[in-house]
Amino acid sequence: MTILKHISFLAAITVSALSAISLQSCNDTKSYAERLQDENKAINLYLSDYKVENSIPEDENFEIGPDAPFYRLDEEGNVFMQVLRPGDRENNKASDDELIYFRFTRYNLLYYYNYGEMIGEGNAEDMNYSPTSFRFNNTTLSSSTQYGSGIQMPLNYLGVDCEVNIIVKSQYGFTSEMSTVSPYLYNIRYFYPMSN
């Protein structure tokens, strides 16, 4: 009798484990359209704590600081920018094909949406990691495009010595991660090669 109870207990655990695996695999089979909806929900949840401006100020005079609004940088709403430090817009504007270094911390907003936690990763805090770089507006080099076009967009409006928070949808983010359809919040500081 004890052996039968033990076998029944193991069978119940096996059925429970298989059910959990089945539910998880259902989540993994979401369509691309469903993943895009989840991406939008995650971004909207994060932005619900901030003011959002649907356009760039005409004079490009951005509000600055951690309580500043997020500005939509493109018509489709793929990239939003909050300016923490504008840099010297007069003397430090990036030129086409100019080498720009950056340090970043990024947070997966889909993870935040599902679990309520912001877990950062990147090279901003540990100076043992070398900074990453791109050539501004150069879309022919994989070394520039691998990070996506979203991270370059703030330099169309700010000095190279700026710091921003930007939200980047997956299609404008790291090319290696487009298939996961995960939006990221980045904190980025940009540098010229000699000042990283």
PDB file of N, CA, C and O in Angstrom, residues 43-98:
ATOM      1  N   ILE A  43       6.034  49.223 -22.640  1.00  0.00           N
ATOM      2  CA  ILE A  43       6.468  50.619 -22.772  1.00  0.00           C
ATOM      3  C   ILE A  43       5.446  51.556 -22.137  1.00  0.00           C
ATOM      4  O   ILE A  43       5.802  52.479 -21.394  1.00  0.00           O
ATOM      5  N   ASN A  44       4.183  51.311 -22.396  1.00  0.00           N
ATOM      6  CA  ASN A  44       3.133  52.162 -21.824  1.00  0.00           C
ATOM      7  C   ASN A  44       3.127  52.103 -20.308  1.00  0.00           C
ATOM      8  O   ASN A  44       2.913  53.120 -19.644  1.00  0.00           O
ATOM      9  N   LEU A  45       3.371  50.909 -19.743  1.00  0.00           N
ATOM     10  CA  LEU A  45       3.439  50.794 -18.286  1.00  0.00           C
ATOM     11  C   LEU A  45       4.567  51.654 -17.738  1.00  0.00           C
ATOM     12  O   LEU A  45       4.377  52.409 -16.785  1.00  0.00           O
ATOM     13  N   TYR A  46       5.740  51.570 -18.349  1.00  0.00           N
ATOM     14  CA  TYR A  46       6.870  52.360 -17.862  1.00  0.00           C
ATOM     15  C   TYR A  46       6.599  53.857 -18.021  1.00  0.00           C
ATOM     16  O   TYR A  46       6.814  54.636 -17.096  1.00  0.00           O
ATOM     17  N   LEU A  47       6.100  54.253 -19.166  1.00  0.00           N
ATOM     18  CA  LEU A  47       5.867  55.681 -19.438  1.00  0.00           C
ATOM     19  C   LEU A  47       4.696  56.257 -18.643  1.00  0.00           C
ATOM     20  O   LEU A  47       4.562  57.480 -18.558  1.00  0.00           O
ATOM     21  N   SER A  48       3.878  55.414 -18.046  1.00  0.00           N
ATOM     22  CA  SER A  48       2.721  55.915 -17.288  1.00  0.00           C
ATOM     23  C   SER A  48       3.138  56.754 -16.081  1.00  0.00           C
ATOM     24  O   SER A  48       2.342  57.533 -15.571  1.00  0.00           O
ATOM     25  N   ASP A  49       4.380  56.645 -15.667  1.00  0.00           N
ATOM     26  CA  ASP A  49       4.887  57.443 -14.545  1.00  0.00           C
ATOM     27  C   ASP A  49       5.529  58.751 -14.985  1.00  0.00           C
ATOM     28  O   ASP A  49       6.052  59.497 -14.161  1.00  0.00           O
ATOM     29  N   TYR A  50       5.515  59.026 -16.284  1.00  0.00           N
ATOM     30  CA  TYR A  50       6.180  60.212 -16.823  1.00  0.00           C
ATOM     31  C   TYR A  50       5.252  60.980 -17.749  1.00  0.00           C
ATOM     32  O   TYR A  50       4.325  60.428 -18.324  1.00  0.00           O
ATOM     33  N   LYS A  51       5.577  62.235 -17.917  1.00  0.00           N
ATOM     34  CA  LYS A  51       4.928  63.028 -18.957  1.00  0.00           C
ATOM     35  C   LYS A  51       5.576  62.619 -20.285  1.00  0.00           C
ATOM     36  O   LYS A  51       6.788  62.401 -20.351  1.00  0.00           O
ATOM     37  N   VAL A  52       4.765  62.521 -21.324  1.00  0.00           N
ATOM     38  CA  VAL A  52       5.276  62.153 -22.645  1.00  0.00           C
ATOM     39  C   VAL A  52       4.907  63.252 -23.624  1.00  0.00           C
ATOM     40  O   VAL A  52       3.756  63.678 -23.698  1.00  0.00           O
ATOM     41  N   GLU A  53       5.900  63.731 -24.357  1.00  0.00           N
ATOM     42  CA  GLU A  53       5.691  64.728 -25.406  1.00  0.00           C
ATOM     43  C   GLU A  53       5.749  64.009 -26.748  1.00  0.00           C
ATOM     44  O   GLU A  53       6.696  63.260 -27.008  1.00  0.00           O
ATOM     45  N   ASN A  54       4.773  64.224 -27.581  1.00  0.00           N
ATOM     46  CA  ASN A  54       4.706  63.523 -28.862  1.00  0.00           C
ATOM     47  C   ASN A  54       5.555  64.138 -29.957  1.00  0.00           C
ATOM     48  O   ASN A  54       5.572  63.640 -31.078  1.00  0.00           O
ATOM     49  N   SER A  55       6.266  65.210 -29.629  1.00  0.00           N
ATOM     50  CA  SER A  55       7.146  65.815 -30.629  1.00  0.00           C
ATOM     51  C   SER A  55       8.317  66.502 -29.925  1.00  0.00           C
ATOM     52  O   SER A  55       8.277  66.762 -28.729  1.00  0.00           O
ATOM     53  N   ILE A  56       9.312  66.817 -30.718  1.00  0.00           N
ATOM     54  CA  ILE A  56      10.494  67.539 -30.246  1.00  0.00           C
ATOM     55  C   ILE A  56      10.129  69.021 -30.170  1.00  0.00           C
ATOM     56  O   ILE A  56       9.462  69.534 -31.068  1.00  0.00           O
ATOM     57  N   PRO A  57      10.575  69.737 -29.123  1.00  0.00           N
ATOM     58  CA  PRO A  57      10.314  71.184 -29.102  1.00  0.00           C
ATOM     59  C   PRO A  57      10.899  71.845 -30.349  1.00  0.00           C
ATOM     60  O   PRO A  57      11.984  71.475 -30.807  1.00  0.00           O
ATOM     61  N   GLU A  58      10.165  72.796 -30.903  1.00  0.00           N
ATOM     62  CA  GLU A  58      10.606  73.448 -32.143  1.00  0.00           C
ATOM     63  C   GLU A  58      11.993  74.063 -32.021  1.00  0.00           C
ATOM     64  O   GLU A  58      12.785  74.020 -32.948  1.00  0.00           O
ATOM     65  N   ASP A  59      12.301  74.633 -30.872  1.00  0.00           N
ATOM     66  CA  ASP A  59      13.621  75.239 -30.670  1.00  0.00           C
ATOM     67  C   ASP A  59      14.632  74.240 -30.110  1.00  0.00           C
ATOM     68  O   ASP A  59      15.746  74.606 -29.767  1.00  0.00           O
ATOM     69  N   GLU A  60      14.220  72.972 -30.009  1.00  0.00           N
ATOM     70  CA  GLU A  60      15.042  71.913 -29.424  1.00  0.00           C
ATOM     71  C   GLU A  60      15.512  72.271 -28.014  1.00  0.00           C
ATOM     72  O   GLU A  60      16.573  71.852 -27.568  1.00  0.00           O
ATOM     73  N   ASN A  61      14.700  73.038 -27.314  1.00  0.00           N
ATOM     74  CA  ASN A  61      14.986  73.402 -25.931  1.00  0.00           C
ATOM     75  C   ASN A  61      14.274  72.395 -25.028  1.00  0.00           C
ATOM     76  O   ASN A  61      13.159  72.612 -24.584  1.00  0.00           O
ATOM     77  N   PHE A  62      14.941  71.284 -24.763  1.00  0.00           N
ATOM     78  CA  PHE A  62      14.365  70.186 -24.001  1.00  0.00           C
ATOM     79  C   PHE A  62      14.323  70.492 -22.513  1.00  0.00           C
ATOM     80  O   PHE A  62      15.227  71.144 -21.982  1.00  0.00           O
ATOM     81  N   GLU A  63      13.296  69.988 -21.847  1.00  0.00           N
ATOM     82  CA  GLU A  63      13.324  69.971 -20.389  1.00  0.00           C
ATOM     83  C   GLU A  63      14.382  68.958 -19.993  1.00  0.00           C
ATOM     84  O   GLU A  63      14.579  67.945 -20.667  1.00  0.00           O
ATOM     85  N   ILE A  64      15.058  69.224 -18.878  1.00  0.00           N
ATOM     86  CA  ILE A  64      16.211  68.417 -18.494  1.00  0.00           C
ATOM     87  C   ILE A  64      16.039  67.887 -17.078  1.00  0.00           C
ATOM     88  O   ILE A  64      15.544  68.589 -16.199  1.00  0.00           O
ATOM     89  N   GLY A  65      16.477  66.650 -16.854  1.00  0.00           N
ATOM     90  CA  GLY A  65      16.510  66.082 -15.521  1.00  0.00           C
ATOM     91  C   GLY A  65      15.704  64.811 -15.396  1.00  0.00           C
ATOM     92  O   GLY A  65      14.981  64.410 -16.315  1.00  0.00           O
ATOM     93  N   PRO A  66      15.785  64.162 -14.229  1.00  0.00           N
ATOM     94  CA  PRO A  66      15.108  62.874 -14.037  1.00  0.00           C
ATOM     95  C   PRO A  66      13.585  62.978 -14.030  1.00  0.00           C
ATOM     96  O   PRO A  66      12.900  61.964 -14.173  1.00  0.00           O
ATOM     97  N   ASP A  67      13.054  64.179 -13.877  1.00  0.00           N
ATOM     98  CA  ASP A  67      11.603  64.365 -13.934  1.00  0.00           C
ATOM     99  C   ASP A  67      11.150  64.968 -15.263  1.00  0.00           C
ATOM    100  O   ASP A  67       9.970  65.282 -15.428  1.00  0.00           O
ATOM    101  N   ALA A  68      12.078  65.129 -16.190  1.00  0.00           N
ATOM    102  CA  ALA A  68      11.752  65.686 -17.508  1.00  0.00           C
ATOM    103  C   ALA A  68      10.870  64.704 -18.270  1.00  0.00           C
ATOM    104  O   ALA A  68      10.874  63.500 -17.997  1.00  0.00           O
ATOM    105  N   PRO A  69      10.121  65.200 -19.236  1.00  0.00           N
ATOM    106  CA  PRO A  69       9.287  64.284 -20.031  1.00  0.00           C
ATOM    107  C   PRO A  69      10.134  63.422 -20.962  1.00  0.00           C
ATOM    108  O   PRO A  69      11.291  63.727 -21.237  1.00  0.00           O
ATOM    109  N   PHE A  70       9.521  62.366 -21.440  1.00  0.00           N
ATOM    110  CA  PHE A  70      10.093  61.572 -22.516  1.00  0.00           C
ATOM    111  C   PHE A  70       9.550  62.142 -23.817  1.00  0.00           C
ATOM    112  O   PHE A  70       8.345  62.335 -23.964  1.00  0.00           O
ATOM    113  N   TYR A  71      10.448  62.442 -24.737  1.00  0.00           N
ATOM    114  CA  TYR A  71      10.077  62.982 -26.050  1.00  0.00           C
ATOM    115  C   TYR A  71      10.077  61.857 -27.082  1.00  0.00           C
ATOM    116  O   TYR A  71      11.039  61.091 -27.161  1.00  0.00           O
ATOM    117  N   ARG A  72       9.031  61.771 -27.867  1.00  0.00           N
ATOM    118  CA  ARG A  72       8.974  60.794 -28.952  1.00  0.00           C
ATOM    119  C   ARG A  72       9.887  61.291 -30.067  1.00  0.00           C
ATOM    120  O   ARG A  72       9.750  62.409 -30.546  1.00  0.00           O
ATOM    121  N   LEU A  73      10.818  60.450 -30.494  1.00  0.00           N
ATOM    122  CA  LEU A  73      11.813  60.863 -31.482  1.00  0.00           C
ATOM    123  C   LEU A  73      11.459  60.492 -32.913  1.00  0.00           C
ATOM    124  O   LEU A  73      12.108  60.968 -33.839  1.00  0.00           O
ATOM    125  N   ASP A  74      10.470  59.637 -33.108  1.00  0.00           N
ATOM    126  CA  ASP A  74      10.084  59.274 -34.470  1.00  0.00           C
ATOM    127  C   ASP A  74       8.565  59.192 -34.547  1.00  0.00           C
ATOM    128  O   ASP A  74       7.878  59.114 -33.536  1.00  0.00           O
ATOM    129  N   GLU A  75       8.057  59.223 -35.747  1.00  0.00           N
ATOM    130  CA  GLU A  75       6.602  59.252 -35.972  1.00  0.00           C
ATOM    131  C   GLU A  75       5.897  58.027 -35.416  1.00  0.00           C
ATOM    132  O   GLU A  75       4.777  58.113 -34.936  1.00  0.00           O
ATOM    133  N   GLU A  76       6.524  56.861 -35.495  1.00  0.00           N
ATOM    134  CA  GLU A  76       5.881  55.615 -35.093  1.00  0.00           C
ATOM    135  C   GLU A  76       5.974  55.342 -33.600  1.00  0.00           C
ATOM    136  O   GLU A  76       5.397  54.377 -33.107  1.00  0.00           O
ATOM    137  N   GLY A  77       6.737  56.145 -32.868  1.00  0.00           N
ATOM    138  CA  GLY A  77       6.889  55.912 -31.431  1.00  0.00           C
ATOM    139  C   GLY A  77       7.785  54.733 -31.102  1.00  0.00           C
ATOM    140  O   GLY A  77       7.533  54.000 -30.153  1.00  0.00           O
ATOM    141  N   ASN A  78       8.854  54.567 -31.864  1.00  0.00           N
ATOM    142  CA  ASN A  78       9.807  53.485 -31.607  1.00  0.00           C
ATOM    143  C   ASN A  78      10.901  53.872 -30.624  1.00  0.00           C
ATOM    144  O   ASN A  78      11.530  53.005 -30.030  1.00  0.00           O
ATOM    145  N   VAL A  79      11.138  55.177 -30.473  1.00  0.00           N
ATOM    146  CA  VAL A  79      12.194  55.658 -29.578  1.00  0.00           C
ATOM    147  C   VAL A  79      11.676  56.886 -28.826  1.00  0.00           C
ATOM    148  O   VAL A  79      11.124  57.811 -29.430  1.00  0.00           O
ATOM    149  N   PHE A  80      11.864  56.880 -27.505  1.00  0.00           N
ATOM    150  CA  PHE A  80      11.504  58.007 -26.644  1.00  0.00           C
ATOM    151  C   PHE A  80      12.749  58.413 -25.869  1.00  0.00           C
ATOM    152  O   PHE A  80      13.516  57.553 -25.427  1.00  0.00           O
ATOM    153  N   MET A  81      12.952  59.715 -25.696  1.00  0.00           N
ATOM    154  CA  MET A  81      14.169  60.209 -25.050  1.00  0.00           C
ATOM    155  C   MET A  81      13.840  61.146 -23.894  1.00  0.00           C
ATOM    156  O   MET A  81      13.010  62.044 -24.014  1.00  0.00           O
ATOM    157  N   GLN A  82      14.521  60.926 -22.775  1.00  0.00           N
ATOM    158  CA  GLN A  82      14.494  61.841 -21.631  1.00  0.00           C
ATOM    159  C   GLN A  82      15.906  62.400 -21.497  1.00  0.00           C
ATOM    160  O   GLN A  82      16.864  61.641 -21.389  1.00  0.00           O
ATOM    161  N   VAL A  83      16.031  63.712 -21.502  1.00  0.00           N
ATOM    162  CA  VAL A  83      17.352  64.344 -21.459  1.00  0.00           C
ATOM    163  C   VAL A  83      17.771  64.566 -20.006  1.00  0.00           C
ATOM    164  O   VAL A  83      17.104  65.281 -19.261  1.00  0.00           O
ATOM    165  N   LEU A  84      18.864  63.950 -19.609  1.00  0.00           N
ATOM    166  CA  LEU A  84      19.408  64.152 -18.264  1.00  0.00           C
ATOM    167  C   LEU A  84      20.476  65.241 -18.271  1.00  0.00           C
ATOM    168  O   LEU A  84      20.595  66.004 -17.326  1.00  0.00           O
ATOM    169  N   ARG A  85      21.264  65.286 -19.345  1.00  0.00           N
ATOM    170  CA  ARG A  85      22.283  66.318 -19.536  1.00  0.00           C
ATOM    171  C   ARG A  85      22.392  66.549 -21.037  1.00  0.00           C
ATOM    172  O   ARG A  85      22.702  65.611 -21.776  1.00  0.00           O
ATOM    173  N   PRO A  86      22.150  67.768 -21.528  1.00  0.00           N
ATOM    174  CA  PRO A  86      22.110  67.988 -22.974  1.00  0.00           C
ATOM    175  C   PRO A  86      23.474  68.060 -23.645  1.00  0.00           C
ATOM    176  O   PRO A  86      23.565  67.943 -24.858  1.00  0.00           O
ATOM    177  N   GLY A  87      24.528  68.247 -22.877  1.00  0.00           N
ATOM    178  CA  GLY A  87      25.830  68.427 -23.493  1.00  0.00           C
ATOM    179  C   GLY A  87      25.910  69.775 -24.179  1.00  0.00           C
ATOM    180  O   GLY A  87      24.992  70.589 -24.114  1.00  0.00           O
ATOM    181  N   ASP A  88      27.013  70.016 -24.837  1.00  0.00           N
ATOM    182  CA  ASP A  88      27.241  71.279 -25.539  1.00  0.00           C
ATOM    183  C   ASP A  88      26.739  71.152 -26.972  1.00  0.00           C
ATOM    184  O   ASP A  88      27.439  70.655 -27.852  1.00  0.00           O
ATOM    185  N   ARG A  89      25.506  71.599 -27.196  1.00  0.00           N
ATOM    186  CA  ARG A  89      24.895  71.446 -28.519  1.00  0.00           C
ATOM    187  C   ARG A  89      25.537  72.353 -29.555  1.00  0.00           C
ATOM    188  O   ARG A  89      25.481  72.076 -30.746  1.00  0.00           O
ATOM    189  N   GLU A  90      26.139  73.417 -29.134  1.00  0.00           N
ATOM    190  CA  GLU A  90      26.758  74.359 -30.073  1.00  0.00           C
ATOM    191  C   GLU A  90      28.084  73.828 -30.616  1.00  0.00           C
ATOM    192  O   GLU A  90      28.361  73.915 -31.800  1.00  0.00           O
ATOM    193  N   ASN A  91      28.924  73.296 -29.726  1.00  0.00           N
ATOM    194  CA  ASN A  91      30.289  72.926 -30.111  1.00  0.00           C
ATOM    195  C   ASN A  91      30.543  71.432 -30.234  1.00  0.00           C
ATOM    196  O   ASN A  91      31.588  71.025 -30.735  1.00  0.00           O
ATOM    197  N   ASN A  92      29.632  70.594 -29.747  1.00  0.00           N
ATOM    198  CA  ASN A  92      29.882  69.152 -29.719  1.00  0.00           C
ATOM    199  C   ASN A  92      28.825  68.341 -30.454  1.00  0.00           C
ATOM    200  O   ASN A  92      28.463  67.257 -30.022  1.00  0.00           O
ATOM    201  N   LYS A  93      28.329  68.837 -31.558  1.00  0.00           N
ATOM    202  CA  LYS A  93      27.368  68.067 -32.348  1.00  0.00           C
ATOM    203  C   LYS A  93      28.113  66.980 -33.122  1.00  0.00           C
ATOM    204  O   LYS A  93      29.192  67.225 -33.675  1.00  0.00           O
ATOM    205  N   ALA A  94      27.544  65.799 -33.171  1.00  0.00           N
ATOM    206  CA  ALA A  94      28.166  64.691 -33.899  1.00  0.00           C
ATOM    207  C   ALA A  94      28.072  64.929 -35.401  1.00  0.00           C
ATOM    208  O   ALA A  94      27.069  65.424 -35.907  1.00  0.00           O
ATOM    209  N   SER A  95      29.126  64.575 -36.101  1.00  0.00           N
ATOM    210  CA  SER A  95      29.162  64.665 -37.566  1.00  0.00           C
ATOM    211  C   SER A  95      28.991  63.272 -38.156  1.00  0.00           C
ATOM    212  O   SER A  95      29.332  62.269 -37.518  1.00  0.00           O
ATOM    213  N   ASP A  96      28.484  63.207 -39.364  1.00  0.00           N
ATOM    214  CA  ASP A  96      28.318  61.917 -40.030  1.00  0.00           C
ATOM    215  C   ASP A  96      29.638  61.166 -40.072  1.00  0.00           C
ATOM    216  O   ASP A  96      30.697  61.740 -40.340  1.00  0.00           O
ATOM    217  N   ASP A  97      29.574  59.888 -39.776  1.00  0.00           N
ATOM    218  CA  ASP A  97      30.691  58.946 -39.779  1.00  0.00           C
ATOM    219  C   ASP A  97      31.706  59.197 -38.658  1.00  0.00           C
ATOM    220  O   ASP A  97      32.754  58.564 -38.615  1.00  0.00           O
ATOM    221  N   GLU A  98      31.387  60.076 -37.736  1.00  0.00           N
ATOM    222  CA  GLU A  98      32.290  60.345 -36.612  1.00  0.00           C
ATOM    223  C   GLU A  98      32.227  59.196 -35.612  1.00  0.00           C
ATOM    224  O   GLU A  98      31.156  58.670 -35.313  1.00  0.00           O
TER     225      GLU A  98
END
